[in-house]
PDB file of C-alpha atoms in Angstrom:
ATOM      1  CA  UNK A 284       0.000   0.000   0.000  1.00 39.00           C
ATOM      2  CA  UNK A 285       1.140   3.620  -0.926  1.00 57.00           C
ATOM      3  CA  UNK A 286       1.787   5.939   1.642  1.00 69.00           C
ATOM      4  CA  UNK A 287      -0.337   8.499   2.326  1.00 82.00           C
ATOM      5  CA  UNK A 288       0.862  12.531   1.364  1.00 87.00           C
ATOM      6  CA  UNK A 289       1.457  14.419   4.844  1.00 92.00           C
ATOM      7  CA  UNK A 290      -0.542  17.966   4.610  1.00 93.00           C
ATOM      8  CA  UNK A 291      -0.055  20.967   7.400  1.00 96.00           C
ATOM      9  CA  UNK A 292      -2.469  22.934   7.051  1.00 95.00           C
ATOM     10  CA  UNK A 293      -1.751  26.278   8.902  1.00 95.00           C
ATOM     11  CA  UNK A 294      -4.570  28.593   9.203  1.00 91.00           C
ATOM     12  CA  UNK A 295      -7.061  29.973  11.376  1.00 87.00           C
ATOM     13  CA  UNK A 296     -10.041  31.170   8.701  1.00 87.00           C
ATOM     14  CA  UNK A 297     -13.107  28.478   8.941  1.00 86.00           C
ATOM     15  CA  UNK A 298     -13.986  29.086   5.319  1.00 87.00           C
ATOM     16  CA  UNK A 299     -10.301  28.267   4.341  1.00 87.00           C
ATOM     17  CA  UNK A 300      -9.636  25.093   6.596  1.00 86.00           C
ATOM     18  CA  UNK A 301     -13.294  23.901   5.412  1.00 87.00           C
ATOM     19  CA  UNK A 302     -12.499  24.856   1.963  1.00 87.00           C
ATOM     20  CA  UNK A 303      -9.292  23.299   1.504  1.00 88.00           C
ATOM     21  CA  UNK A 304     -10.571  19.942   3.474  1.00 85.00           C
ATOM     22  CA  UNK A 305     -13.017  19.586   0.727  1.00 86.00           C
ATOM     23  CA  UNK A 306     -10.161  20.145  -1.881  1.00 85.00           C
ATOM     24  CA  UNK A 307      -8.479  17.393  -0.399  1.00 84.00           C
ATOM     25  CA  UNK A 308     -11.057  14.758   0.585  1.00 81.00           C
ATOM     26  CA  UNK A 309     -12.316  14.662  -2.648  1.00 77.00           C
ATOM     27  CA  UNK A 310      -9.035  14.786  -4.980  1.00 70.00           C
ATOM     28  CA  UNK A 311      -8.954  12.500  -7.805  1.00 62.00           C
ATOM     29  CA  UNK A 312      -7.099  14.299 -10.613  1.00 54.00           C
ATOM     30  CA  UNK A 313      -4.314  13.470 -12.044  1.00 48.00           C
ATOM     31  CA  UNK A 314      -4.526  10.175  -9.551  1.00 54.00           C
ATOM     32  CA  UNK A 315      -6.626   9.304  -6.583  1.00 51.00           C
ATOM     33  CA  UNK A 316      -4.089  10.846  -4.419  1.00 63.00           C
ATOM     34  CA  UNK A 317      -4.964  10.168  -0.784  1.00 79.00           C
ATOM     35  CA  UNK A 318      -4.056  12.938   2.012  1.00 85.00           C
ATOM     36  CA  UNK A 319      -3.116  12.772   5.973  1.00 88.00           C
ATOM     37  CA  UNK A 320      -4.095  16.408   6.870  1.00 90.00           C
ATOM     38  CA  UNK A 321      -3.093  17.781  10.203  1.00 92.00           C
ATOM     39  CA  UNK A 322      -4.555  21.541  10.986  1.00 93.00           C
ATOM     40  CA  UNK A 323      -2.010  23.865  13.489  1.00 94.00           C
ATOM     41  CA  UNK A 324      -4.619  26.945  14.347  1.00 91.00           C
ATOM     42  CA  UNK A 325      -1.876  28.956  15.401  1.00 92.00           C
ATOM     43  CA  UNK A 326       2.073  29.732  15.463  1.00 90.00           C
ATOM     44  CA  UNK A 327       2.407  27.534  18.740  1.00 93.00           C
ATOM     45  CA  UNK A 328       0.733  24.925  17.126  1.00 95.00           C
ATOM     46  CA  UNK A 329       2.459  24.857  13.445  1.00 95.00           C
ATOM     47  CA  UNK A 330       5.903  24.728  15.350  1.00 94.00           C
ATOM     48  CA  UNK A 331       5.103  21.611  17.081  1.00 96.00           C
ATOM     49  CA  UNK A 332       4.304  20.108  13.985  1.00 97.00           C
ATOM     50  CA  UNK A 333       7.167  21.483  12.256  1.00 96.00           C
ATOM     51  CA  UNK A 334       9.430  19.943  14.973  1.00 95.00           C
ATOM     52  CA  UNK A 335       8.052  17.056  15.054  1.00 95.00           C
ATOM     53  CA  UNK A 336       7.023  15.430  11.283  1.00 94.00           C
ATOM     54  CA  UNK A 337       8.344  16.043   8.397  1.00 94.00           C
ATOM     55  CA  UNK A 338       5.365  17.533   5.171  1.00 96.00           C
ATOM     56  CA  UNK A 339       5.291  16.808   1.552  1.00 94.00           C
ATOM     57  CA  UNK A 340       2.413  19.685   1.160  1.00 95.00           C
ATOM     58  CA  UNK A 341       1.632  22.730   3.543  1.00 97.00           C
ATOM     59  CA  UNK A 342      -0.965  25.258   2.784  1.00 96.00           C
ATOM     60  CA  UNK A 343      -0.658  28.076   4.946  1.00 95.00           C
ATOM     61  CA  UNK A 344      -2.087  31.600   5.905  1.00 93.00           C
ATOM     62  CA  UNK A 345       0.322  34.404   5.119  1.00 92.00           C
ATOM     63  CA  UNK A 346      -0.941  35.764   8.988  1.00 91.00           C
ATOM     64  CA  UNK A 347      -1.535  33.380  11.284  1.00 91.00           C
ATOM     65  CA  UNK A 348      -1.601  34.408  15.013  1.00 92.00           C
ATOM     66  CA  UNK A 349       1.673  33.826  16.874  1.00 93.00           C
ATOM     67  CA  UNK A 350       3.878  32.757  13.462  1.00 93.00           C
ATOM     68  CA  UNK A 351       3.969  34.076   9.716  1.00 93.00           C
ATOM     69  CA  UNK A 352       3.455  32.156   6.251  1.00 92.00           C
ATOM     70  CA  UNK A 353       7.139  33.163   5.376  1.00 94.00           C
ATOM     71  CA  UNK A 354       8.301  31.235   8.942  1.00 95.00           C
ATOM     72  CA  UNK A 355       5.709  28.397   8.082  1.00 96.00           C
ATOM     73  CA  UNK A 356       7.737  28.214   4.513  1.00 96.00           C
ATOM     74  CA  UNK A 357      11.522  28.520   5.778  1.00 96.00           C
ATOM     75  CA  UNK A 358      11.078  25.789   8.756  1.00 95.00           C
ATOM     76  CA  UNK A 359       8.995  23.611   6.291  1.00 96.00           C
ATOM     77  CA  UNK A 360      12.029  23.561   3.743  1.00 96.00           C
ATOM     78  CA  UNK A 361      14.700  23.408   6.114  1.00 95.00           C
ATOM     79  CA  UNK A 362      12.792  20.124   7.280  1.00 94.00           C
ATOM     80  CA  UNK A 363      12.181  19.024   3.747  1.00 94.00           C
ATOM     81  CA  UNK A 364      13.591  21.067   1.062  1.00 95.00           C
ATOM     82  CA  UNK A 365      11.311  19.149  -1.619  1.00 94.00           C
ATOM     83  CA  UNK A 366       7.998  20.126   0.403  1.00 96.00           C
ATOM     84  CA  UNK A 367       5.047  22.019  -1.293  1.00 96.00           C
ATOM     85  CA  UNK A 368       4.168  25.282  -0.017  1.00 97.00           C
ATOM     86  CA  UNK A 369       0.988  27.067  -0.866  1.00 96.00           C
ATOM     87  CA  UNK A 370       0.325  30.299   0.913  1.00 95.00           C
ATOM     88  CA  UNK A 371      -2.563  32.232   1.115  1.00 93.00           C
ATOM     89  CA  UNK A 372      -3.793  35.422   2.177  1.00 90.00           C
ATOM     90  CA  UNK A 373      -5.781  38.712   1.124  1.00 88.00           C
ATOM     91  CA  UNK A 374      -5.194  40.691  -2.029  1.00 83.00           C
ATOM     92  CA  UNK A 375      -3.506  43.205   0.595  1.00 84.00           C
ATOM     93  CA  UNK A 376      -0.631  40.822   1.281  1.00 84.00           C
ATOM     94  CA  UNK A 377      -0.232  40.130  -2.423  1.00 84.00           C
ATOM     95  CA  UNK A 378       3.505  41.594  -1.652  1.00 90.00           C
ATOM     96  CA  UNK A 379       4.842  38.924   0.889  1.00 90.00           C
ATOM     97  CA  UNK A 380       2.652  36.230  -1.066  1.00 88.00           C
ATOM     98  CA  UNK A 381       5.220  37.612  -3.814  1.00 92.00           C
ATOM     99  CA  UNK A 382       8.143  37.423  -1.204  1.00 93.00           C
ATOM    100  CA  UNK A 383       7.094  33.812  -0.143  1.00 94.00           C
ATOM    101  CA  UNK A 384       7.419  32.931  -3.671  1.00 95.00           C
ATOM    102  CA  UNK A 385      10.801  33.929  -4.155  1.00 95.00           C
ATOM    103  CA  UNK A 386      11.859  32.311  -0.953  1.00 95.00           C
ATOM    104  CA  UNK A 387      10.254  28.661  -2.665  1.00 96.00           C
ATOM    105  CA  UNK A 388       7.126  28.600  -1.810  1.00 96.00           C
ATOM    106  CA  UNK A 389       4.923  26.958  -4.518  1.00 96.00           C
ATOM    107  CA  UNK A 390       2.194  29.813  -5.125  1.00 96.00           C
ATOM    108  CA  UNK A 391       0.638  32.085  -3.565  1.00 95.00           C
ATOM    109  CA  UNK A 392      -3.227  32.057  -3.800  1.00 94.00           C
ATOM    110  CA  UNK A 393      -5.635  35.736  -3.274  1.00 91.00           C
ATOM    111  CA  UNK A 394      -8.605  34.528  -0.300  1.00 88.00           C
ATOM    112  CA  UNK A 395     -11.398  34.261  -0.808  1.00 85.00           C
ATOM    113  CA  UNK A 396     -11.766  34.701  -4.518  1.00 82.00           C
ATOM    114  CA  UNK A 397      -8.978  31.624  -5.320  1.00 87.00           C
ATOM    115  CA  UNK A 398      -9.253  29.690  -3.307  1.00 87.00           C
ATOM    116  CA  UNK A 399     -10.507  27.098  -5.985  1.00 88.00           C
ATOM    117  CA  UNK A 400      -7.176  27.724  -7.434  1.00 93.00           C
ATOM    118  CA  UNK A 401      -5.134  25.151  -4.658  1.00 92.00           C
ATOM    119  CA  UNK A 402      -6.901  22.168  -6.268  1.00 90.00           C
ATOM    120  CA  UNK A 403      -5.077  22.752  -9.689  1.00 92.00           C
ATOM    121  CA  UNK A 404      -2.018  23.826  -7.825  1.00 94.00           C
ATOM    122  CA  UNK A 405      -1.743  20.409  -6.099  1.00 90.00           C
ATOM    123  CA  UNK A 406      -2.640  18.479  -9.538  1.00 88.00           C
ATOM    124  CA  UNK A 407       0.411  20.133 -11.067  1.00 92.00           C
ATOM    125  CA  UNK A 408       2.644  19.950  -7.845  1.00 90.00           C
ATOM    126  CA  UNK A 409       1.694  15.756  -8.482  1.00 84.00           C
ATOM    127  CA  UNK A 410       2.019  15.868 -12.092  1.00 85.00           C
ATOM    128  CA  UNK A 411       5.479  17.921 -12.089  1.00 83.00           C
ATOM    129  CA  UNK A 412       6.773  15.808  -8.892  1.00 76.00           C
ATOM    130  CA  UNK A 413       5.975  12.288 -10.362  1.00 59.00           C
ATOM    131  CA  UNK A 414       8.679  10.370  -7.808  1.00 57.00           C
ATOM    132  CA  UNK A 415       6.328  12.404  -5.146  1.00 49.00           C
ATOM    133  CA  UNK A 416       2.961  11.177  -6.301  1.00 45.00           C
ATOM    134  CA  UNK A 417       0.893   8.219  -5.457  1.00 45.00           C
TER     135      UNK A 417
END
């Protein structure tokens, strides 16, 4: 049996956890890719899960209470430099979503108005990453 994809999913917006749990429960392009999600709801929370398992995909908030997107993305890489990072956050922040970008993060998606955009982001991070998928 195929092991399962490890997802953190940082964030603290109901719409966006329930969103992106939908995303992910009922993923079947390009494979039926099956997910372990684990939600931090806050800074203290994402670095215990940082420290203590290593992701292949995190989605995070740009501003999450008590920790930023940008420290979500460096202490995800430096734990596993091949990880996915999504970040999200209002067209406001559209300048660190550029910043977490250039620092490796996969993309960074405008809430609420893409968040349908993270389902084709995670087709292409399986399709482009085929020693990664399932």
């Amino acid at each position: 049996m195929e092991n399962k994809k490890q997802v953190l999913l940082v964030e603290d917006e109901g719409y966006v956890i329930e969103r992106v749990f939908s995303i992910l429960s009922g993923f079947k392009q390009p494979s039926p890719a099956e997910f372990e999600t684990v939600r931090a709801e806050n800074g203290d929370s994402a670095r215990k899960w940082l420290e203590e398992k290593s992701f292949d995909l995190v989605i995070t908030g740009i501003y999450v209470h008590g920790m930023s997107g940008l420290e979500v993305l460096a202490r995800a890489k430096a734990k596993n430099p091949d990880v996915c990072v999504i970040v999200t956050g209002v067209i406001d922040s559209a300048d660190l979503g550029s910043k977490a970008v250039k620092e490796g993060a996969f993309d960074f998606v405008i809430k609420p108005a893409q968040l349908n955009k993270i389902e084709s982001l995670i087709k292409l991070w399986l399709i482009t990453n085929p020693k990664d998928s399932l």
